Short mmCIF file of C-alpha atoms and ligand atoms in Angstrom, two decimals:
data_model
loop_
_atom_site.label_atom_id
_atom_site.label_comp_id
_atom_site.label_asym_id
_atom_site.label_seq_id
_atom_site.Cartn_x
_atom_site.Cartn_y
_atom_site.Cartn_z
CA UNK R 1 99.92 -14.32 33.64
CA UNK R 2 101.44 -12.31 30.80
CA UNK R 3 98.43 -10.51 29.33
CA UNK R 4 100.28 -7.24 29.12
CA UNK R 5 101.00 -7.56 25.40
CA UNK R 6 98.20 -5.52 24.00
CA UNK R 7 97.77 -7.11 20.61
CA UNK R 8 94.73 -7.54 18.37
CA UNK R 9 92.35 -10.49 18.80
CA UNK R 10 93.38 -12.10 15.51
CA UNK R 11 97.12 -11.75 16.18
CA UNK R 12 98.80 -15.05 15.23
CA UNK R 13 101.21 -16.89 17.49
CA UNK R 14 103.65 -19.21 15.82
CA UNK R 15 107.04 -20.85 15.76
CA UNK R 16 109.55 -21.34 12.93
CA UNK R 17 112.01 -23.96 11.73
CA UNK R 18 113.80 -24.79 8.48
CA UNK R 19 114.20 -28.07 6.59
CA UNK R 20 117.98 -28.57 6.65
CA UNK R 21 118.14 -27.53 10.29
CA UNK R 22 115.67 -30.14 11.57
CA UNK R 23 114.76 -32.86 9.07
CA UNK R 24 117.81 -35.13 8.78
CA UNK R 25 117.10 -38.09 6.44
CA UNK R 26 119.31 -36.45 3.83
CA UNK R 27 119.43 -39.38 1.49
CA UNK R 28 116.06 -40.92 2.03
CA UNK R 29 113.13 -41.23 -0.39
CA UNK R 30 115.04 -39.87 -3.35
CA UNK R 31 116.24 -36.57 -1.87
CA UNK R 32 119.16 -35.16 -3.85
CA UNK R 33 122.20 -33.49 -2.28
CA UNK R 34 121.90 -29.84 -1.33
CA UNK R 35 124.63 -27.21 -1.06
CA UNK R 36 124.51 -27.64 2.70
CA UNK R 37 125.28 -31.39 2.53
CA UNK R 38 128.30 -30.65 0.38
CA UNK R 39 129.46 -27.61 2.37
CA UNK R 40 129.08 -29.27 5.79
CA UNK R 41 131.22 -32.20 4.59
CA UNK R 42 134.15 -29.84 3.92
CA UNK R 43 136.70 -30.04 6.75
CA UNK R 44 136.56 -26.92 8.88
CA UNK R 45 133.38 -25.52 7.29
CA UNK R 46 131.09 -26.19 10.28
CA UNK R 47 132.16 -26.11 13.93
CA UNK R 48 133.25 -29.57 15.10
CA UNK R 49 132.38 -31.07 11.73
CA UNK R 50 128.66 -31.16 12.53
CA UNK R 51 126.24 -31.75 9.65
CA UNK R 52 122.47 -31.92 9.11
CA UNK R 53 122.63 -35.65 8.34
CA UNK R 54 120.37 -36.53 11.29
CA UNK R 55 119.60 -33.10 12.82
CA UNK R 56 116.39 -33.47 14.90
CA UNK R 57 115.27 -36.46 12.82
CA UNK R 58 112.09 -34.48 12.25
CA UNK R 59 111.53 -36.34 8.96
CA UNK R 60 110.62 -39.38 11.07
CA UNK R 61 109.46 -37.63 14.24
CA UNK R 62 107.21 -34.94 12.81
CA UNK R 63 104.11 -36.28 14.54
CA UNK R 64 105.85 -35.97 17.93
CA UNK R 65 106.90 -32.44 17.01
CA UNK R 66 103.39 -31.50 15.93
CA UNK R 67 102.10 -32.82 19.26
CA UNK R 68 104.50 -30.36 20.94
CA UNK R 69 103.12 -27.54 18.76
CA UNK R 70 99.55 -28.46 19.56
CA UNK R 71 100.23 -28.51 23.27
CA UNK R 72 101.84 -25.09 22.88
CA UNK R 73 98.62 -23.85 21.26
CA UNK R 74 100.26 -22.45 18.14
CA UNK R 75 98.09 -20.75 15.53
CA UNK R 76 100.71 -21.22 12.85
CA UNK R 77 103.90 -23.12 12.07
CA UNK R 78 106.51 -21.80 9.68
CA UNK R 79 108.65 -24.56 8.19
CA UNK R 80 110.60 -24.81 4.97
CA UNK R 81 110.37 -27.21 2.07
CA UNK R 82 113.60 -28.87 0.96
CA UNK R 83 113.86 -28.20 -2.75
CA UNK R 84 116.15 -31.29 -3.22
CA UNK R 85 113.39 -33.52 -1.88
CA UNK R 86 111.00 -32.22 -4.54
CA UNK R 87 113.46 -31.95 -7.43
CA UNK R 88 116.64 -33.88 -6.54
CA UNK R 89 118.60 -32.13 -9.30
CA UNK R 90 116.69 -28.85 -9.18
CA UNK R 91 114.78 -29.40 -12.41
CA UNK R 92 112.28 -31.72 -14.03
CA UNK R 93 109.35 -33.67 -12.62
CA UNK R 94 108.57 -33.81 -8.93
CA UNK R 95 109.78 -36.70 -6.79
CA UNK R 96 106.53 -38.26 -5.48
CA UNK R 97 108.07 -39.41 -2.19
CA UNK R 98 109.35 -35.89 -1.50
CA UNK R 99 105.95 -34.35 -2.13
CA UNK R 100 104.32 -37.04 -0.01
CA UNK R 101 106.32 -36.03 3.07
CA UNK R 102 105.08 -32.44 2.97
CA UNK R 103 101.61 -33.68 2.17
CA UNK R 104 101.60 -35.72 5.39
CA UNK R 105 103.11 -32.83 7.33
CA UNK R 106 100.45 -30.36 6.13
CA UNK R 107 97.62 -32.79 6.85
CA UNK R 108 98.93 -33.46 10.35
CA UNK R 109 99.25 -29.73 11.04
CA UNK R 110 95.71 -29.05 9.87
CA UNK R 111 94.40 -31.94 11.95
CA UNK R 112 96.09 -30.29 14.96
CA UNK R 113 94.43 -26.96 14.13
CA UNK R 114 97.72 -25.30 13.13
CA UNK R 115 98.02 -23.20 9.97
CA UNK R 116 101.00 -24.26 7.83
CA UNK R 117 103.19 -21.38 6.62
CA UNK R 118 105.79 -22.88 4.29
CA UNK R 119 108.98 -21.16 3.14
CA UNK R 120 109.92 -22.32 -0.33
CA UNK R 121 113.64 -21.61 -0.05
CA UNK R 122 115.58 -21.61 3.20
CA UNK R 123 119.12 -21.94 1.76
CA UNK R 124 119.26 -25.65 0.79
CA UNK R 125 119.69 -25.32 -2.97
CA UNK R 126 120.00 -28.58 -4.91
CA UNK R 127 123.75 -29.04 -5.45
CA UNK R 128 123.17 -29.68 -9.16
CA UNK R 129 121.95 -26.09 -9.51
CA UNK R 130 124.96 -24.80 -7.61
CA UNK R 131 127.15 -26.68 -10.08
CA UNK R 132 125.49 -24.57 -12.78
CA UNK R 133 126.29 -21.30 -10.95
CA UNK R 134 123.71 -21.35 -8.13
CA UNK R 135 122.12 -17.96 -7.52
CA UNK R 136 124.85 -16.30 -9.57
CA UNK R 137 123.04 -17.78 -12.56
CA UNK R 138 119.88 -16.09 -13.79
CA UNK R 139 118.47 -19.48 -14.74
CA UNK R 140 118.18 -20.47 -11.06
CA UNK R 141 115.38 -17.90 -10.69
CA UNK R 142 113.39 -19.69 -13.43
CA UNK R 143 114.08 -23.08 -11.86
CA UNK R 144 112.77 -21.70 -8.55
CA UNK R 145 109.48 -20.72 -10.20
CA UNK R 146 109.18 -24.18 -11.73
CA UNK R 147 109.79 -25.82 -8.36
CA UNK R 148 107.19 -23.51 -6.80
CA UNK R 149 104.67 -24.72 -9.36
CA UNK R 150 105.35 -28.37 -8.49
CA UNK R 151 104.75 -27.70 -4.79
CA UNK R 152 101.75 -25.47 -5.10
CA UNK R 153 100.01 -27.85 -7.45
CA UNK R 154 100.21 -30.45 -4.70
CA UNK R 155 99.69 -28.47 -1.47
CA UNK R 156 97.83 -25.42 -2.75
CA UNK R 157 94.40 -26.83 -1.91
CA UNK R 158 95.32 -26.67 1.81
CA UNK R 159 97.94 -23.94 2.08
CA UNK R 160 96.77 -20.37 1.38
CA UNK R 161 99.91 -18.35 2.21
CA UNK R 162 103.54 -18.87 1.23
CA UNK R 163 106.92 -17.36 2.01
CA UNK R 164 109.13 -17.38 -1.07
CA UNK R 165 112.63 -16.78 0.29
CA UNK R 166 114.31 -16.73 3.67
CA UNK R 167 116.75 -13.87 4.27
CA UNK R 168 118.15 -13.29 0.79
CA UNK R 169 120.62 -10.81 2.38
CA UNK R 170 122.12 -13.38 4.75
CA UNK R 171 122.24 -16.01 2.02
CA UNK R 172 124.09 -13.65 -0.32
CA UNK R 173 126.55 -12.37 2.26
CA UNK R 174 127.39 -15.55 4.16
CA UNK R 175 126.94 -17.94 1.25
CA UNK R 176 128.46 -16.07 -1.67
CA UNK R 177 130.42 -13.04 -0.37
CA UNK R 178 132.15 -14.30 2.80
CA UNK R 179 131.86 -18.07 2.36
CA UNK R 180 130.95 -18.90 5.95
CA UNK R 181 127.72 -20.61 4.82
CA UNK R 182 126.99 -22.89 1.86
CA UNK R 183 127.88 -22.74 -0.96
CA UNK R 184 131.02 -21.26 0.61
CA UNK R 185 131.96 -18.76 -2.09
CA UNK R 186 134.12 -15.74 -1.25
CA UNK R 187 133.21 -13.26 -3.95
CA UNK R 188 132.77 -10.15 -1.79
CA UNK R 189 130.97 -7.50 -3.90
CA UNK R 190 130.96 -9.76 -6.95
CA UNK R 191 128.24 -11.66 -5.09
CA UNK R 192 125.70 -8.89 -5.81
CA UNK R 193 124.01 -10.67 -8.75
CA UNK R 194 122.87 -13.18 -6.09
CA UNK R 195 120.65 -10.44 -4.67
CA UNK R 196 118.99 -9.77 -8.00
CA UNK R 197 118.56 -13.40 -9.00
CA UNK R 198 116.97 -14.29 -5.66
CA UNK R 199 114.58 -11.33 -5.97
CA UNK R 200 113.83 -12.28 -9.57
CA UNK R 201 113.13 -15.82 -8.35
CA UNK R 202 110.79 -14.32 -5.76
CA UNK R 203 108.98 -12.32 -8.48
CA UNK R 204 108.59 -15.31 -10.79
CA UNK R 205 107.41 -17.57 -7.95
CA UNK R 206 105.04 -14.84 -6.73
CA UNK R 207 103.42 -14.78 -10.18
CA UNK R 208 102.85 -18.54 -9.99
CA UNK R 209 101.30 -18.20 -6.54
CA UNK R 210 99.11 -15.23 -7.40
CA UNK R 211 97.79 -16.85 -10.55
CA UNK R 212 96.41 -19.53 -8.26
CA UNK R 213 94.99 -17.05 -5.77
CA UNK R 214 97.57 -17.49 -3.02
CA UNK R 215 99.07 -14.96 -0.63
CA UNK R 216 102.74 -14.13 -1.02
CA UNK R 217 105.22 -13.16 1.68
CA UNK R 218 109.00 -12.98 1.88
CA UNK R 219 111.08 -13.26 5.09
CA UNK R 220 113.72 -10.55 5.22
CA UNK R 221 116.38 -10.15 7.86
CA UNK R 222 116.27 -6.44 8.70
CA UNK R 223 118.20 -4.41 11.24
CA UNK R 224 118.14 -0.83 12.47
CA UNK R 225 121.51 0.67 11.56
CA UNK R 226 123.12 3.00 14.09
CA UNK R 227 126.03 5.26 13.12
CA UNK R 228 128.85 4.87 15.68
CA UNK R 229 128.85 8.67 16.16
CA UNK R 230 127.47 11.76 14.47
CA UNK R 231 130.72 12.23 12.60
CA UNK R 232 129.66 12.55 8.92
CA UNK R 233 132.01 9.69 7.96
CA UNK R 234 130.22 7.31 10.38
CA UNK R 235 126.81 8.56 9.23
CA UNK R 236 127.70 7.99 5.56
CA UNK R 237 129.03 4.51 6.37
CA UNK R 238 125.80 3.67 8.22
CA UNK R 239 123.73 4.81 5.22
CA UNK R 240 125.83 2.59 2.93
CA UNK R 241 125.33 -0.41 5.22
CA UNK R 242 121.60 0.27 5.48
CA UNK R 243 121.39 0.28 1.68
CA UNK R 244 123.12 -3.11 1.50
CA UNK R 245 121.43 -4.91 4.39
CA UNK R 246 117.93 -3.45 4.37
CA UNK R 247 117.10 -1.44 1.26
CA UNK R 248 118.66 -3.75 -1.32
CA UNK R 249 116.13 -6.43 -0.44
CA UNK R 250 113.10 -4.29 0.36
CA UNK R 251 113.13 -1.26 -1.96
CA UNK R 252 112.81 -3.35 -5.15
CA UNK R 253 109.85 -5.25 -3.65
CA UNK R 254 107.97 -2.23 -2.34
CA UNK R 255 109.21 0.63 -4.53
CA UNK R 256 110.24 -1.17 -7.71
CA UNK R 257 113.80 0.15 -7.73
CA UNK R 258 117.21 -0.62 -6.29
CA UNK R 259 118.72 1.75 -3.72
CA UNK R 260 121.76 3.89 -4.42
CA UNK R 261 124.78 1.60 -4.06
CA UNK R 262 127.29 4.12 -5.38
CA UNK R 263 129.24 3.97 -2.08
CA UNK R 264 130.12 0.42 -3.14
CA UNK R 265 131.06 1.49 -6.65
CA UNK R 266 128.14 -0.57 -7.94
CA UNK R 267 125.79 0.76 -10.65
CA UNK R 268 122.01 0.50 -10.19
CA UNK R 269 121.76 -2.40 -12.63
CA UNK R 270 123.99 -4.40 -10.24
CA UNK R 271 126.73 -4.94 -12.74
CA UNK R 272 124.44 -5.74 -15.63
CA UNK R 273 122.24 -8.35 -13.90
CA UNK R 274 119.04 -6.30 -14.07
CA UNK R 275 117.19 -6.65 -17.37
CA UNK R 276 114.24 -4.62 -18.62
CA UNK R 277 111.02 -5.76 -16.96
CA UNK R 278 112.73 -7.46 -13.99
CA UNK R 279 111.89 -4.79 -11.44
CA UNK R 280 108.29 -4.74 -12.56
CA UNK R 281 108.11 -8.47 -11.96
CA UNK R 282 109.76 -8.18 -8.56
CA UNK R 283 107.45 -5.44 -7.32
CA UNK R 284 104.15 -6.21 -9.02
CA UNK R 285 101.52 -6.16 -7.69
CA UNK R 286 102.94 -5.96 -4.19
CA UNK R 287 103.34 -8.33 -1.30
CA UNK R 288 100.51 -9.55 0.88
CA UNK R 289 102.84 -9.46 3.85
CA UNK R 290 106.40 -8.61 4.75
CA UNK R 291 108.01 -11.25 6.94
CA UNK R 292 110.52 -9.79 9.34
CA UNK R 293 113.31 -11.85 10.90
CA UNK R 294 114.63 -9.74 13.73
CA UNK R 295 117.53 -10.41 16.08
CA UNK R 296 119.51 -7.23 16.81
CA UNK R 297 120.48 -3.74 15.69
CA UNK R 298 123.80 -3.02 13.97
CA UNK R 299 126.30 -0.26 14.76
CA UNK R 300 128.39 0.98 11.89
CA UNK R 301 131.49 3.19 11.66
CA UNK R 302 133.59 4.64 8.86
CA UNK R 303 135.63 2.06 6.93
CA UNK R 304 139.05 0.99 8.15
CA UNK R 305 140.27 -0.30 4.78
CA UNK R 306 139.60 0.13 1.06
CA UNK R 307 137.50 -2.99 0.50
CA UNK R 308 134.12 -1.94 1.91
CA UNK R 309 132.61 1.51 2.63
CA UNK R 310 131.78 0.64 6.27
CA UNK R 311 133.10 -1.17 9.34
CA UNK R 312 131.05 -2.91 11.99
CA UNK R 313 131.35 -1.36 15.46
CA UNK R 314 130.58 -2.94 18.81
CA UNK R 315 127.41 -2.21 20.72
CA UNK R 316 128.72 -1.87 24.25
CA UNK R 317 127.05 -2.38 27.62
CA UNK R 318 124.08 -4.50 26.59
CA UNK R 319 123.27 -8.11 27.46
CA UNK R 320 124.38 -10.71 24.91
CA UNK R 321 122.93 -14.05 23.87
CA UNK R 322 125.00 -17.26 24.01
CA UNK R 323 125.84 -16.51 20.37
CA UNK R 324 127.21 -13.10 21.44
CA UNK R 325 124.44 -11.16 19.71
CA UNK R 326 123.50 -7.88 21.45
CA UNK R 327 120.05 -7.72 23.04
CA UNK R 328 118.34 -4.37 22.42
CA UNK R 329 114.58 -5.05 22.42
CA UNK R 330 113.44 -1.49 21.84
CA UNK R 331 115.30 -1.54 18.50
CA UNK R 332 112.47 -3.74 17.21
CA UNK R 333 110.02 -0.89 17.83
CA UNK R 334 112.49 1.46 16.16
CA UNK R 335 112.74 -0.83 13.14
CA UNK R 336 108.97 -1.21 12.77
CA UNK R 337 108.33 2.54 13.01
CA UNK R 338 111.24 3.18 10.65
CA UNK R 339 109.76 0.84 8.05
CA UNK R 340 106.45 2.65 8.17
CA UNK R 341 108.17 5.97 7.83
CA UNK R 342 110.32 4.80 4.94
CA UNK R 343 107.66 3.00 2.91
CA UNK R 344 104.41 4.65 3.98
CA UNK R 345 101.40 3.20 2.16
CA UNK R 346 103.64 0.86 0.19
CA UNK R 347 104.38 -1.11 3.38
CA UNK R 348 102.24 -4.27 3.57
CA UNK R 349 101.17 -5.82 6.89
CA UNK R 350 104.14 -7.24 8.78
CA UNK R 351 104.54 -10.66 10.36
CA UNK R 352 107.51 -11.35 12.59
CA UNK R 353 108.70 -14.58 10.96
CA UNK R 354 111.70 -15.06 13.29
CA UNK R 355 112.75 -13.70 16.67
CA UNK R 356 114.48 -15.51 19.49
CA UNK R 357 117.88 -16.21 21.00
CA UNK R 358 120.35 -18.96 21.74
CA UNK R 359 121.00 -19.82 25.37
CA UNK R 360 123.65 -21.86 27.20
CA UNK R 361 122.91 -25.57 27.28
CA UNK R 362 122.02 -26.21 30.89
CA UNK R 363 120.00 -29.26 31.83
CA UNK R 364 119.36 -29.48 35.59
CA UNK R 365 119.98 -32.78 37.39
CA UNK R 366 116.19 -33.26 37.58
CA UNK R 367 116.01 -33.01 33.78
CA UNK R 368 114.36 -29.57 33.63
CA UNK R 369 115.74 -26.82 31.41
CA UNK R 370 115.28 -23.35 32.79
CA UNK R 371 115.83 -20.62 30.19
CA UNK R 372 114.80 -17.41 31.90
CA UNK R 373 117.09 -15.53 29.52
CA UNK R 374 114.92 -16.55 26.57
CA UNK R 375 111.70 -15.62 28.40
CA UNK R 376 113.14 -12.16 29.06
CA UNK R 377 114.30 -11.87 25.46
CA UNK R 378 110.89 -12.79 24.05
CA UNK R 379 108.89 -10.78 26.57
CA UNK R 380 110.91 -7.62 26.01
CA UNK R 381 110.70 -7.96 22.22
CA UNK R 382 106.95 -8.52 22.44
CA UNK R 383 106.69 -5.38 24.55
CA UNK R 384 108.52 -3.44 21.85
CA UNK R 385 106.29 -4.98 19.20
CA UNK R 386 103.09 -4.14 21.09
CA UNK R 387 104.37 -0.59 21.47
CA UNK R 388 104.85 -0.30 17.69
CA UNK R 389 101.35 -1.71 17.16
CA UNK R 390 99.98 0.87 19.60
CA UNK R 391 101.71 3.48 17.49
CA UNK R 392 99.86 2.24 14.42
CA UNK R 393 102.16 -0.29 12.73
CA UNK R 394 100.19 -3.21 11.29
CA UNK R 395 101.82 -6.38 12.69
CA UNK R 396 99.79 -9.55 12.25
CA UNK R 397 101.78 -12.26 13.98
CA UNK R 398 104.88 -13.43 15.84
CA UNK R 399 106.70 -16.65 14.94
CA UNK R 400 109.52 -17.36 17.34
CA UNK R 401 112.80 -18.90 16.24
CA UNK R 402 112.72 -21.70 17.08
CA UNK R 403 110.36 -24.48 18.12
CA UNK R 404 113.24 -26.87 18.87
CA UNK R 405 117.03 -26.78 19.11
CA UNK R 406 118.49 -27.50 15.68
CA UNK R 407 121.47 -27.37 13.32
CA UNK R 408 122.56 -23.75 13.53
CA UNK R 409 124.46 -23.56 10.20
CA UNK R 410 128.20 -22.82 10.66
CA UNK R 411 127.80 -23.23 14.44
CA UNK R 412 126.48 -26.78 14.13
CA UNK R 413 124.59 -27.91 17.24
CA UNK R 414 126.35 -25.40 19.48
CA UNK R 415 123.73 -22.65 19.44
CA UNK R 416 120.45 -23.67 20.99
CA UNK R 417 117.46 -21.57 19.94
CA UNK R 418 114.61 -23.92 20.91
CA UNK R 419 111.64 -23.57 23.21
CA UNK R 420 112.22 -27.31 23.33
CA UNK R 421 115.60 -28.76 24.24
CA UNK R 422 116.88 -31.62 22.07
CA UNK R 423 119.38 -34.21 23.23
CA UNK R 424 121.07 -34.93 19.91
CA UNK R 425 122.38 -38.32 21.12
CA UNK R 426 118.96 -39.71 22.02
CA UNK R 427 116.63 -37.31 20.15
CA UNK R 428 114.76 -36.76 23.41
CA UNK R 429 112.75 -33.54 23.40
CA UNK R 430 112.38 -31.64 26.69
CA UNK R 431 110.24 -28.49 26.75
CA UNK R 432 112.09 -25.64 28.45
CA UNK R 433 110.60 -23.12 30.88
CA UNK R 434 110.07 -20.76 27.92
CA UNK R 435 107.80 -23.35 26.31
CA UNK R 436 105.40 -23.24 29.27
CA UNK R 437 105.65 -19.45 29.36
CA UNK R 438 104.79 -19.13 25.65
CA UNK R 439 101.93 -21.65 26.02
CA UNK R 440 100.44 -19.62 28.88
CA UNK R 441 100.89 -16.38 26.98
CA UNK R 442 99.03 -17.73 23.94
CA UNK R 443 96.27 -19.14 26.14
CA UNK R 444 95.93 -15.84 28.00
CA UNK R 445 95.69 -13.92 24.73
CA UNK R 446 92.87 -16.19 23.54
CA UNK R 447 91.05 -16.05 26.81
CA UNK R 448 91.13 -12.31 26.87
CA UNK R 449 89.15 -12.12 23.64
CA UNK R 450 86.90 -15.11 24.36
CA UNK R 451 85.21 -13.27 27.18
C1 FCB D 1 118.39 -16.75 10.83
C2 FCB D 1 118.05 -17.95 9.98
C3 FCB D 1 117.56 -19.13 10.77
C4 FCB D 1 118.31 -19.30 12.06
C5 FCB D 1 118.38 -18.00 12.84
C6 FCB D 1 119.09 -18.10 14.15
O1 FCB D 1 119.29 -15.93 10.15
O2 FCB D 1 117.04 -17.61 9.06
O3 FCB D 1 117.65 -20.26 9.93
O4 FCB D 1 119.54 -19.86 11.82
O5 FCB D 1 119.00 -17.02 12.05
#
């Protein structure tokens, strides 16, 4: 029985998903097209031409999925709301049928004793807004606040805490700089206004939420950055990468300023996007919680060409997930301690809003799905987390990615991150070994404090 994770009595156990990755039903009940519908339809954009058209059919099977969560004993469930269900063109009045779906979802979660933790934006921008510039346009930030208002007015009586954005770094880099995610733009450093406009959107939405007495979180993808050697050129490259990946999306929130991006030849007003008062909005009056999506550390070396001031280096001799991501659990402890050191009293309580791994798809002849690799991944990361907590970092919860296998963006259905296996032909859900392990862990944690 895994009671070794020494975590506080009120520590919250959860699981995470996102709308486009699980819902399907892309043109039902008045939902408008999102950037992901359009991007996934482009030949070659997603592996094997997969799309989120049906995904896990969660839109119709949410009660079955909530039954799985209840059986797991979750305290909380992090899901995302599809903006194009609420405002099919990204502006104007709310679509009643779209609101009604999340209304039913929230009620069903509460009836199961599970706290809903919605993310307002997990990358599925209404295509109509993308046609107007997407997050390159300042106006999208104002539209995001308007959309937030529509949602909160409907669900706010039952939902106390909200995550504004999911991984603004990943969305900027993959979506607008490299083009491997929707909307598929390849602007390299010209994508930087996307950072500011997302953060401005966060600030404007946070004001709406706070006015109504709600708690505000953001889910950032953060990574410890390791220089490839102690050569000053590698160390400088690592500092530049750290500024881009970590500080760009956390300093403005917690310190009210952008980091030094001079290594990129970018001024502190991000090429003129930052207007007077913006940083005050983004930072004031602070977050109630910092959501942390953690997967792996990053090793960085001096640049090999003129385009960027860094180059990614391999982390050798460590296990890798099916995705090829390096597994270095102790780097989570390093990251948590590093955040406390960097931000001191300005650091709000942390919740791990994503952590998990993809595993090979192996269903045994008897129908069982043994995923020892995932159990080891989660257990070792929880060990690292408990260690950081023992060293005084305030971590309030752990939401694993993911409850069920789902549409893994550019990889389609090839990367399986679920505690629950999904057969995408039949939509049959089969809990894996890790599901039972997590259920027992949660139960043991409760029992320990019930005595
Ligand atoms: C994160 C995303 C999430 C999922 C995991 C594997 O970057 O937030 O949607 O795809 O990676």
